mmCIF file of C-alpha atoms and ligand atoms in Angstrom:
data_model
loop_
_atom_site.group_PDB
_atom_site.id
_atom_site.type_symbol
_atom_site.label_atom_id
_atom_site.label_comp_id
_atom_site.label_asym_id
_atom_site.label_seq_id
_atom_site.Cartn_x
_atom_site.Cartn_y
_atom_site.Cartn_z
ATOM 1 C CA MET A 1 -10.669 -65.257 -3.775
ATOM 2 C CA GLY A 2 -8.783 -68.523 -2.850
ATOM 3 C CA TYR A 3 -10.777 -68.866 0.342
ATOM 4 C CA GLU A 4 -14.027 -68.470 -1.616
ATOM 5 C CA ARG A 5 -12.948 -71.022 -4.341
ATOM 6 C CA SER A 6 -11.877 -73.538 -1.795
ATOM 7 C CA MET A 7 -15.194 -73.062 0.140
ATOM 8 C CA ARG A 8 -17.266 -73.755 -2.912
ATOM 9 C CA ALA A 9 -15.236 -76.756 -3.684
ATOM 10 C CA THR A 10 -15.932 -77.980 -0.115
ATOM 11 C CA GLN A 11 -19.446 -77.441 -0.285
ATOM 12 C CA GLY A 12 -19.766 -79.308 -3.487
ATOM 13 C CA LEU A 13 -17.725 -82.194 -2.156
ATOM 14 C CA LEU A 14 -19.878 -82.335 0.890
ATOM 15 C CA ARG A 15 -23.041 -82.536 -1.226
ATOM 16 C CA LYS A 16 -21.622 -85.254 -3.310
ATOM 17 C CA VAL A 17 -20.358 -87.288 -0.254
ATOM 18 C CA LEU A 18 -23.978 -86.947 1.205
ATOM 19 C CA HIS A 19 -25.548 -88.057 -2.150
ATOM 20 C CA VAL A 20 -23.212 -90.976 -2.461
ATOM 21 C CA LEU A 21 -23.892 -92.147 1.156
ATOM 22 C CA ALA A 22 -27.643 -91.932 0.466
ATOM 23 C CA ILE A 23 -27.301 -94.007 -2.606
ATOM 24 C CA ALA A 24 -25.006 -96.471 -0.963
ATOM 25 C CA ALA A 25 -27.432 -96.901 2.036
ATOM 26 C CA SER A 26 -30.515 -97.543 -0.156
ATOM 27 C CA VAL A 27 -28.585 -100.007 -2.441
ATOM 28 C CA ALA A 28 -27.419 -101.923 0.414
ATOM 29 C CA GLY A 29 -30.836 -102.203 2.009
ATOM 30 C CA VAL A 30 -29.582 -100.942 5.104
ATOM 31 C CA SER A 31 -31.917 -97.841 5.201
ATOM 32 C CA GLU A 32 -33.956 -99.599 7.793
ATOM 33 C CA ALA A 33 -30.970 -99.966 10.183
ATOM 34 C CA TRP A 34 -30.143 -96.364 9.488
ATOM 35 C CA LYS A 35 -33.514 -95.347 10.683
ATOM 36 C CA ALA A 36 -32.190 -95.475 14.331
ATOM 37 C CA PRO A 37 -31.946 -91.924 15.160
ATOM 38 C CA VAL A 38 -28.401 -90.836 14.562
ATOM 39 C CA PHE A 39 -27.142 -87.857 16.345
ATOM 40 C CA ASP A 40 -26.962 -85.030 13.823
ATOM 41 C CA PRO A 41 -25.362 -81.898 15.213
ATOM 42 C CA CYS A 42 -26.617 -80.016 12.190
ATOM 43 C CA ALA A 43 -30.288 -80.993 12.527
ATOM 44 C CA ASN A 44 -31.243 -78.039 14.397
ATOM 45 C CA PHE A 45 -28.573 -75.761 13.224
ATOM 46 C CA ALA A 46 -29.845 -73.672 10.283
ATOM 47 C CA CYS A 47 -27.600 -71.659 8.256
ATOM 48 C CA LEU A 48 -28.915 -68.577 6.638
ATOM 49 C CA ASN A 49 -28.234 -67.250 3.120
ATOM 50 C CA GLY A 50 -27.159 -70.489 1.557
ATOM 51 C CA GLY A 51 -24.780 -71.505 4.182
ATOM 52 C CA ILE A 52 -24.294 -75.178 4.746
ATOM 53 C CA CYS A 53 -23.881 -76.683 8.272
ATOM 54 C CA THR A 54 -21.108 -78.974 8.787
ATOM 55 C CA ALA A 55 -19.879 -80.610 12.098
ATOM 56 C CA PRO A 56 -16.856 -82.663 11.540
ATOM 57 C CA ALA A 57 -16.079 -82.797 15.178
ATOM 58 C CA ASP A 58 -19.876 -82.952 16.218
ATOM 59 C CA VAL A 59 -19.818 -79.213 16.696
ATOM 60 C CA PRO A 60 -21.944 -77.723 14.071
ATOM 61 C CA PHE A 61 -20.855 -74.578 12.197
ATOM 62 C CA CYS A 62 -21.984 -72.994 8.946
ATOM 63 C CA LEU A 63 -19.802 -72.646 5.884
ATOM 64 C CA CYS A 64 -21.011 -69.321 4.520
ATOM 65 C CA PRO A 65 -21.107 -68.217 0.930
ATOM 66 C CA ASP A 66 -19.164 -65.338 -0.114
ATOM 67 C CA GLY A 67 -20.139 -61.956 1.317
ATOM 68 C CA PHE A 68 -21.751 -63.585 4.407
ATOM 69 C CA GLY A 69 -20.593 -64.388 7.985
ATOM 70 C CA GLY A 70 -21.508 -65.044 11.446
ATOM 71 C CA ASN A 71 -22.057 -68.308 12.895
ATOM 72 C CA ARG A 72 -25.331 -68.776 10.893
ATOM 73 C CA CYS A 73 -24.168 -66.626 7.937
ATOM 74 C CA GLU A 74 -26.656 -64.247 9.074
ATOM 75 C CA MET A 75 -24.196 -61.197 8.695
ATOM 76 C CA ARG A 76 -22.964 -59.261 5.735
ATOM 77 C CA PRO A 77 -20.161 -57.051 6.011
ATOM 78 C CA ALA A 78 -21.263 -53.374 6.241
ATOM 79 C CA PRO A 79 -20.423 -51.758 2.849
ATOM 80 C CA VAL A 80 -17.625 -49.219 3.176
ATOM 81 C CA PHE A 81 -19.376 -45.927 3.493
ATOM 82 C CA ASP A 82 -18.422 -43.659 0.784
ATOM 83 C CA PRO A 83 -20.229 -40.304 1.015
ATOM 84 C CA CYS A 84 -19.498 -39.302 -2.609
ATOM 85 C CA VAL A 85 -21.261 -42.551 -4.031
ATOM 86 C CA ASN A 86 -24.629 -41.022 -4.542
ATOM 87 C CA PHE A 87 -23.263 -37.540 -4.796
ATOM 88 C CA ALA A 88 -22.872 -36.666 -8.372
ATOM 89 C CA CYS A 89 -21.020 -33.483 -9.340
ATOM 90 C CA GLN A 90 -21.989 -31.986 -12.708
ATOM 91 C CA ASN A 91 -19.872 -29.920 -15.247
ATOM 92 C CA GLY A 92 -16.507 -31.569 -14.302
ATOM 93 C CA GLY A 93 -16.953 -30.993 -10.559
ATOM 94 C CA ILE A 94 -15.190 -33.551 -8.303
ATOM 95 C CA CYS A 95 -16.807 -34.844 -5.128
ATOM 96 C CA THR A 96 -14.819 -34.731 -1.926
ATOM 97 C CA ALA A 97 -15.790 -35.480 1.650
ATOM 98 C CA PRO A 98 -12.841 -35.045 3.989
ATOM 99 C CA ALA A 99 -15.327 -34.961 6.890
ATOM 100 C CA ASP A 100 -17.837 -37.437 5.457
ATOM 101 C CA ALA A 101 -20.043 -34.643 4.239
ATOM 102 C CA PRO A 102 -19.758 -34.708 0.567
ATOM 103 C CA PHE A 103 -19.365 -31.663 -1.528
ATOM 104 C CA CYS A 104 -18.388 -30.546 -5.147
ATOM 105 C CA LEU A 105 -15.098 -28.942 -6.031
ATOM 106 C CA CYS A 106 -16.402 -27.010 -9.071
ATOM 107 C CA PRO A 107 -14.338 -25.794 -11.965
ATOM 108 C CA ASP A 108 -13.958 -22.142 -12.656
ATOM 109 C CA GLY A 109 -17.190 -20.664 -13.943
ATOM 110 C CA PHE A 110 -19.462 -23.126 -12.137
ATOM 111 C CA GLY A 111 -21.037 -23.217 -8.755
ATOM 112 C CA GLY A 112 -23.854 -24.576 -6.673
ATOM 113 C CA ASN A 113 -23.627 -27.595 -4.504
ATOM 114 C CA ARG A 114 -23.390 -29.765 -7.564
ATOM 115 C CA CYS A 115 -21.587 -27.408 -9.750
ATOM 116 C CA GLN A 116 -24.880 -27.317 -11.639
ATOM 117 C CA ARG A 117 -24.888 -23.506 -11.946
ATOM 118 C CA ARG A 118 -22.893 -21.255 -14.304
ATOM 119 C CA THR A 119 -21.455 -18.570 -12.205
ATOM 120 C CA ALA A 120 -20.863 -15.148 -13.875
ATOM 121 C CA ALA A 121 -17.378 -15.008 -15.485
ATOM 122 C CA VAL A 122 -15.125 -12.659 -13.402
ATOM 123 C CA PHE A 123 -15.846 -9.209 -14.706
ATOM 124 C CA ASP A 124 -12.903 -7.775 -16.373
ATOM 125 C CA PRO A 125 -13.272 -4.020 -17.333
ATOM 126 C CA CYS A 126 -10.201 -4.197 -19.361
ATOM 127 C CA ALA A 127 -11.406 -7.272 -21.534
ATOM 128 C CA ASN A 128 -12.665 -5.152 -24.359
ATOM 129 C CA PHE A 129 -10.737 -2.032 -23.873
ATOM 130 C CA ALA A 130 -7.791 -1.999 -26.025
ATOM 131 C CA CYS A 131 -4.954 0.399 -25.497
ATOM 132 C CA LEU A 132 -2.921 1.536 -28.563
ATOM 133 C CA ASN A 133 0.908 2.313 -28.886
ATOM 134 C CA GLY A 134 1.919 0.193 -25.926
ATOM 135 C CA GLY A 135 -0.571 1.627 -23.448
ATOM 136 C CA ASN A 136 -1.808 -0.609 -20.660
ATOM 137 C CA CYS A 137 -5.343 -0.868 -19.558
ATOM 138 C CA THR A 138 -5.982 -0.649 -15.849
ATOM 139 C CA ALA A 139 -9.164 -0.260 -14.025
ATOM 140 C CA PRO A 140 -8.688 0.116 -10.294
ATOM 141 C CA ALA A 141 -12.226 1.240 -9.841
ATOM 142 C CA ASP A 142 -13.820 -0.994 -12.468
ATOM 143 C CA VAL A 143 -13.521 1.847 -15.059
ATOM 144 C CA PRO A 144 -11.072 1.122 -17.511
ATOM 145 C CA PHE A 145 -8.459 3.553 -18.762
ATOM 146 C CA CYS A 146 -5.123 3.317 -20.549
ATOM 147 C CA LEU A 147 -1.787 4.123 -19.083
ATOM 148 C CA CYS A 148 -0.077 5.642 -22.048
ATOM 149 C CA PRO A 149 3.660 5.681 -22.711
ATOM 150 C CA ASP A 150 5.292 9.168 -22.548
ATOM 151 C CA GLY A 151 4.001 11.564 -24.973
ATOM 152 C CA PHE A 152 0.955 9.600 -26.052
ATOM 153 C CA GLY A 153 -2.543 10.482 -25.095
ATOM 154 C CA GLY A 154 -6.174 10.116 -25.719
ATOM 155 C CA ASN A 155 -8.392 7.570 -23.765
ATOM 156 C CA ARG A 156 -6.739 4.763 -25.787
ATOM 157 C CA CYS A 157 -3.272 6.269 -26.282
ATOM 158 C CA GLN A 158 -4.282 6.846 -29.761
ATOM 159 C CA MET A 159 -2.852 10.369 -29.936
ATOM 160 C CA PRO A 160 0.941 10.592 -30.957
ATOM 161 C CA PRO A 161 3.364 12.787 -28.951
ATOM 162 C CA VAL A 162 2.945 16.455 -29.532
ATOM 163 C CA PHE A 163 6.003 18.500 -29.777
ATOM 164 C CA ASP A 164 6.633 19.828 -26.250
ATOM 165 C CA PRO A 165 9.378 22.323 -26.103
ATOM 166 C CA CYS A 166 9.416 21.899 -22.272
ATOM 167 C CA ALA A 167 9.786 18.003 -22.439
ATOM 168 C CA ASN A 168 13.508 18.052 -21.982
ATOM 169 C CA PHE A 169 13.655 21.530 -20.290
ATOM 170 C CA ALA A 170 13.881 20.754 -16.536
ATOM 171 C CA CYS A 171 13.594 23.798 -14.352
ATOM 172 C CA LEU A 172 15.309 23.610 -11.014
ATOM 173 C CA ASN A 173 14.045 24.765 -7.585
ATOM 174 C CA GLY A 174 10.559 24.749 -8.323
ATOM 175 C CA GLY A 175 10.714 26.679 -11.496
ATOM 176 C CA ASN A 176 8.143 25.808 -14.179
ATOM 177 C CA CYS A 177 8.988 25.549 -17.852
ATOM 178 C CA THR A 178 6.760 27.404 -20.179
ATOM 179 C CA ALA A 179 7.160 28.018 -23.970
ATOM 180 C CA PRO A 180 4.589 30.319 -25.355
ATOM 181 C CA ALA A 181 6.493 30.731 -28.458
ATOM 182 C CA ASP A 182 8.034 27.187 -28.717
ATOM 183 C CA ALA A 183 11.237 28.402 -27.009
ATOM 184 C CA PRO A 184 11.169 26.969 -23.531
ATOM 185 C CA PHE A 185 12.057 29.079 -20.471
ATOM 186 C CA CYS A 186 11.718 28.680 -16.781
ATOM 187 C CA LEU A 187 9.518 30.747 -14.512
ATOM 188 C CA CYS A 188 11.574 30.714 -11.353
ATOM 189 C CA PRO A 189 10.351 31.187 -7.802
ATOM 190 C CA ASP A 190 11.358 34.180 -5.957
ATOM 191 C CA GLY A 191 14.969 34.244 -5.058
ATOM 192 C CA PHE A 192 16.148 32.021 -8.002
ATOM 193 C CA GLY A 193 17.335 32.840 -11.459
ATOM 194 C CA GLY A 194 19.257 31.577 -14.278
ATOM 195 C CA ASN A 195 17.723 29.931 -17.359
ATOM 196 C CA ARG A 196 16.931 26.880 -15.313
ATOM 197 C CA CYS A 197 16.446 28.455 -12.065
ATOM 198 C CA GLU A 198 19.767 27.103 -10.896
ATOM 199 C CA MET A 199 21.142 30.471 -9.581
ATOM 200 C CA ARG A 200 20.498 32.215 -6.271
ATOM 201 C CA PRO A 201 21.483 35.705 -5.861
ATOM 202 C CA ALA A 202 24.523 36.120 -3.642
ATOM 203 C CA PRO A 203 23.235 37.516 -0.425
ATOM 204 C CA VAL A 204 23.687 41.368 -0.388
ATOM 205 C CA PHE A 205 26.750 42.018 1.702
ATOM 206 C CA ASP A 206 26.028 44.161 4.552
ATOM 207 C CA PRO A 207 29.050 45.461 6.259
ATOM 208 C CA CYS A 208 26.807 46.971 9.098
ATOM 209 C CA ALA A 209 25.136 43.712 9.807
ATOM 210 C CA ASN A 210 27.224 42.850 12.815
ATOM 211 C CA PHE A 211 28.531 46.370 13.391
ATOM 212 C CA ALA A 212 26.401 47.573 16.356
ATOM 213 C CA CYS A 213 26.663 51.329 17.266
ATOM 214 C CA LEU A 214 25.854 52.196 20.806
ATOM 215 C CA ASN A 215 24.271 55.280 22.196
ATOM 216 C CA GLY A 216 22.064 55.913 19.191
ATOM 217 C CA GLY A 217 24.930 55.788 16.817
ATOM 218 C CA ILE A 218 24.176 54.893 13.333
ATOM 219 C CA CYS A 219 26.242 52.439 11.147
ATOM 220 C CA THR A 220 27.129 53.410 7.671
ATOM 221 C CA ALA A 221 29.590 51.898 5.149
ATOM 222 C CA PRO A 222 29.764 53.896 1.990
ATOM 223 C CA ALA A 223 33.006 52.216 1.134
ATOM 224 C CA ASP A 224 32.024 48.804 2.566
ATOM 225 C CA VAL A 225 33.992 49.653 5.757
ATOM 226 C CA PRO A 226 31.551 50.152 8.522
ATOM 227 C CA PHE A 227 31.725 53.070 11.069
ATOM 228 C CA CYS A 228 29.395 54.670 13.359
ATOM 229 C CA LEU A 229 28.027 58.268 13.019
ATOM 230 C CA CYS A 230 27.779 59.207 16.708
ATOM 231 C CA PRO A 231 25.405 61.613 18.259
ATOM 232 C CA ASP A 232 26.892 64.826 19.833
ATOM 233 C CA GLY A 233 28.465 64.004 23.045
ATOM 234 C CA PHE A 234 29.724 60.526 22.022
ATOM 235 C CA GLY A 235 32.573 59.087 20.112
ATOM 236 C CA GLY A 236 34.649 55.920 19.693
ATOM 237 C CA ASN A 237 34.267 53.622 16.661
ATOM 238 C CA ARG A 238 30.996 52.277 18.317
ATOM 239 C CA CYS A 239 29.947 55.560 19.951
ATOM 240 C CA GLN A 240 30.790 53.866 23.354
ATOM 241 C CA ARG A 241 32.618 56.788 24.696
ATOM 242 C CA ARG A 242 31.225 60.009 26.144
ATOM 243 C CA THR A 243 33.196 62.935 24.583
ATOM 244 C CA ALA A 244 33.492 66.446 26.204
ATOM 245 C CA PRO A 245 30.802 68.769 25.001
ATOM 246 C CA VAL A 246 31.973 70.834 22.034
ATOM 247 C CA PHE A 247 32.575 74.342 23.249
ATOM 248 C CA ASP A 248 30.106 76.796 21.517
ATOM 249 C CA PRO A 249 31.083 80.366 22.130
ATOM 250 C CA CYS A 250 27.677 81.388 20.603
ATOM 251 C CA ALA A 251 25.663 79.003 22.780
ATOM 252 C CA ASN A 252 24.574 81.839 25.234
ATOM 253 C CA PHE A 253 25.172 84.735 22.984
ATOM 254 C CA ALA A 254 21.748 85.796 21.638
ATOM 255 C CA CYS A 255 21.557 88.215 18.802
ATOM 256 C CA LEU A 256 18.481 90.245 18.484
ATOM 257 C CA ASN A 257 16.489 91.597 15.510
ATOM 258 C CA GLY A 258 17.571 88.751 13.235
ATOM 259 C CA GLY A 259 21.220 89.121 14.067
ATOM 260 C CA ASN A 260 23.555 85.951 13.725
ATOM 261 C CA CYS A 261 26.136 84.938 16.238
ATOM 262 C CA THR A 262 29.483 83.870 14.943
ATOM 263 C CA ALA A 263 32.722 83.253 16.566
ATOM 264 C CA PRO A 264 35.550 82.459 14.146
ATOM 265 C CA ALA A 265 38.105 82.975 16.811
ATOM 266 C CA ASP A 266 36.089 81.610 19.780
ATOM 267 C CA VAL A 267 34.949 85.124 20.596
ATOM 268 C CA PRO A 268 31.198 85.455 19.821
ATOM 269 C CA PHE A 269 29.804 88.561 18.089
ATOM 270 C CA CYS A 270 26.576 89.345 16.233
ATOM 271 C CA LEU A 271 26.195 89.940 12.438
ATOM 272 C CA CYS A 272 23.522 92.417 12.503
ATOM 273 C CA PRO A 273 20.990 92.982 9.700
ATOM 274 C CA ASP A 274 21.111 96.208 7.923
ATOM 275 C CA GLY A 275 19.756 99.016 10.146
ATOM 276 C CA PHE A 276 20.734 97.450 13.293
ATOM 277 C CA GLY A 277 23.950 97.517 15.584
ATOM 278 C CA GLY A 278 25.297 97.060 18.908
ATOM 279 C CA ASN A 279 27.052 93.867 20.105
ATOM 280 C CA ARG A 280 23.698 92.063 20.126
ATOM 281 C CA CYS A 281 22.121 94.162 17.229
ATOM 282 C CA GLN A 282 19.970 95.718 19.855
ATOM 283 C CA LYS A 283 20.432 99.103 18.495
ATOM 284 C CA ARG A 284 18.815 100.780 15.636
ATOM 285 C CA ALA A 285 21.489 102.456 13.633
ATOM 286 C CA GLY A 286 21.505 106.125 13.842
ATOM 287 C CA THR A 287 19.682 106.035 17.077
ATOM 288 C CA HIS A 288 20.888 106.061 20.701
ATOM 289 C CA PRO A 289 19.273 104.109 23.259
HETATM 290 C C1 NAG B 1 2.805 -1.781 -20.017
HETATM 291 O O1 NAG B 1 3.145 -3.012 -19.358
HETATM 292 C C2 NAG B 1 4.277 -3.406 -19.754
HETATM 293 C C3 NAG B 1 4.553 -4.788 -19.118
HETATM 294 O O2 NAG B 1 4.162 -4.769 -17.814
HETATM 295 C C4 NAG B 1 5.528 -2.585 -19.219
HETATM 296 O O3 NAG B 1 6.637 -2.944 -19.777
HETATM 297 C C5 NAG B 1 5.387 -1.113 -19.972
HETATM 298 O O4 NAG B 1 6.184 -0.260 -19.436
HETATM 299 C C6 NAG B 1 3.818 -0.687 -19.586
HETATM 300 N N1 NAG B 1 3.655 0.538 -20.341
HETATM 301 C C7 NAG B 1 3.090 1.639 -19.769
HETATM 302 C C8 NAG B 1 2.769 2.953 -20.603
HETATM 303 O O5 NAG B 1 2.734 1.757 -18.347
HETATM 304 C C1 NAG B 2 4.903 26.190 -10.727
HETATM 305 O O1 NAG B 2 3.608 25.539 -10.980
HETATM 306 C C2 NAG B 2 3.117 25.170 -9.698
HETATM 307 C C3 NAG B 2 1.816 24.401 -9.986
HETATM 308 O O2 NAG B 2 1.136 24.986 -10.940
HETATM 309 C C4 NAG B 2 2.741 26.270 -8.846
HETATM 310 O O3 NAG B 2 2.239 26.035 -7.669
HETATM 311 C C5 NAG B 2 4.123 27.047 -8.714
HETATM 312 O O4 NAG B 2 3.857 28.361 -7.916
HETATM 313 C C6 NAG B 2 4.753 27.417 -10.015
HETATM 314 N N1 NAG B 2 5.848 28.010 -9.733
HETATM 315 C C7 NAG B 2 6.395 29.225 -10.450
HETATM 316 C C8 NAG B 2 7.793 29.740 -9.996
HETATM 317 O O5 NAG B 2 5.798 29.715 -11.255
HETATM 318 C C1 NAG B 3 21.482 85.229 9.406
HETATM 319 O O1 NAG B 3 21.321 83.933 8.973
HETATM 320 C C2 NAG B 3 20.282 83.717 8.221
HETATM 321 C C3 NAG B 3 20.404 82.398 8.011
HETATM 322 O O2 NAG B 3 21.532 81.911 7.559
HETATM 323 C C4 NAG B 3 20.424 84.659 6.905
HETATM 324 O O3 NAG B 3 19.180 84.468 6.258
HETATM 325 C C5 NAG B 3 20.402 86.022 7.364
HETATM 326 O O4 NAG B 3 20.504 86.902 6.175
HETATM 327 C C6 NAG B 3 21.498 86.199 8.292
HETATM 328 N N1 NAG B 3 21.480 87.620 8.823
HETATM 329 C C7 NAG B 3 22.560 88.298 8.804
HETATM 330 C C8 NAG B 3 22.350 89.623 9.309
HETATM 331 O O5 NAG B 3 23.791 87.989 8.148
#
């Protein structure tokens, strides 16, 4: 600004000096004498755009008006390039051009390269879906529904809690509460019992579980004390031992005709049916062989 003002002043002064000199010359009648060609460095030194040539040291140069430059005032500074100057954004959009390519930053609800277009408002399926009684609308798949507080129901949580006898009746171990007559009880999985399915039956105590009998012996424990019933010829508490075969005096003492061998004193004899006799009942009574 200061430069500009002093430049204008200089130009004005210069014009006045030239004017005064012209007047003085004509008044003094020396105009003839001045007709001798004087060397004028500005004679062929045209300044453009209103510039004024001056040559205080015989070297001409142009005093240029504001906004012009170059040695003949032929240059204008290039305007600072502003990509947003002619790029109007509408609807409150703001032009920005970080890479010299202008574009509009649009406010919510507007789009298009000049924010000239209304975009659809973001679709909110819950917008008009009120949930009652403290329920919260949710719409993970764009279909709104209400998350209701405990006990409330209905698609808007409009239904008050119904009396649920099972509400505070927890069944343990996978049991399910049921209350067909408003009195809750637990249906317990197999192996559980008690009114909350909290009980397991004690495992049945089997005294024979780890009491192996050998040689075909069979464990038994009628009074919870296990012992082995051993087959003939075996003994020991696990039937592990071979015993001597029991002496049977009747073993080879066959009785005929339905007689039965007996040997109360280890001496075998036959009890014969009526009508038979002999030591093997081989004789018909009253006959002689
Ligand atoms: C509803 O949302 C509020 C706030 O997030 C929360 O406190 C409340 O527990 C929610 N209710 C249900 C039923 O989810
Ligand atoms: C409890 O209900 C569940 C689901 O219905 C079922 O799978 C399960 O077998 C039920 N348990 C009993 C003990 O009834
Ligand atoms: C032999 O024994 C059988 C069976 O115990 C019995 O039915 C029968 O009467 C007996 N015979 C004699 C002669 O004792």
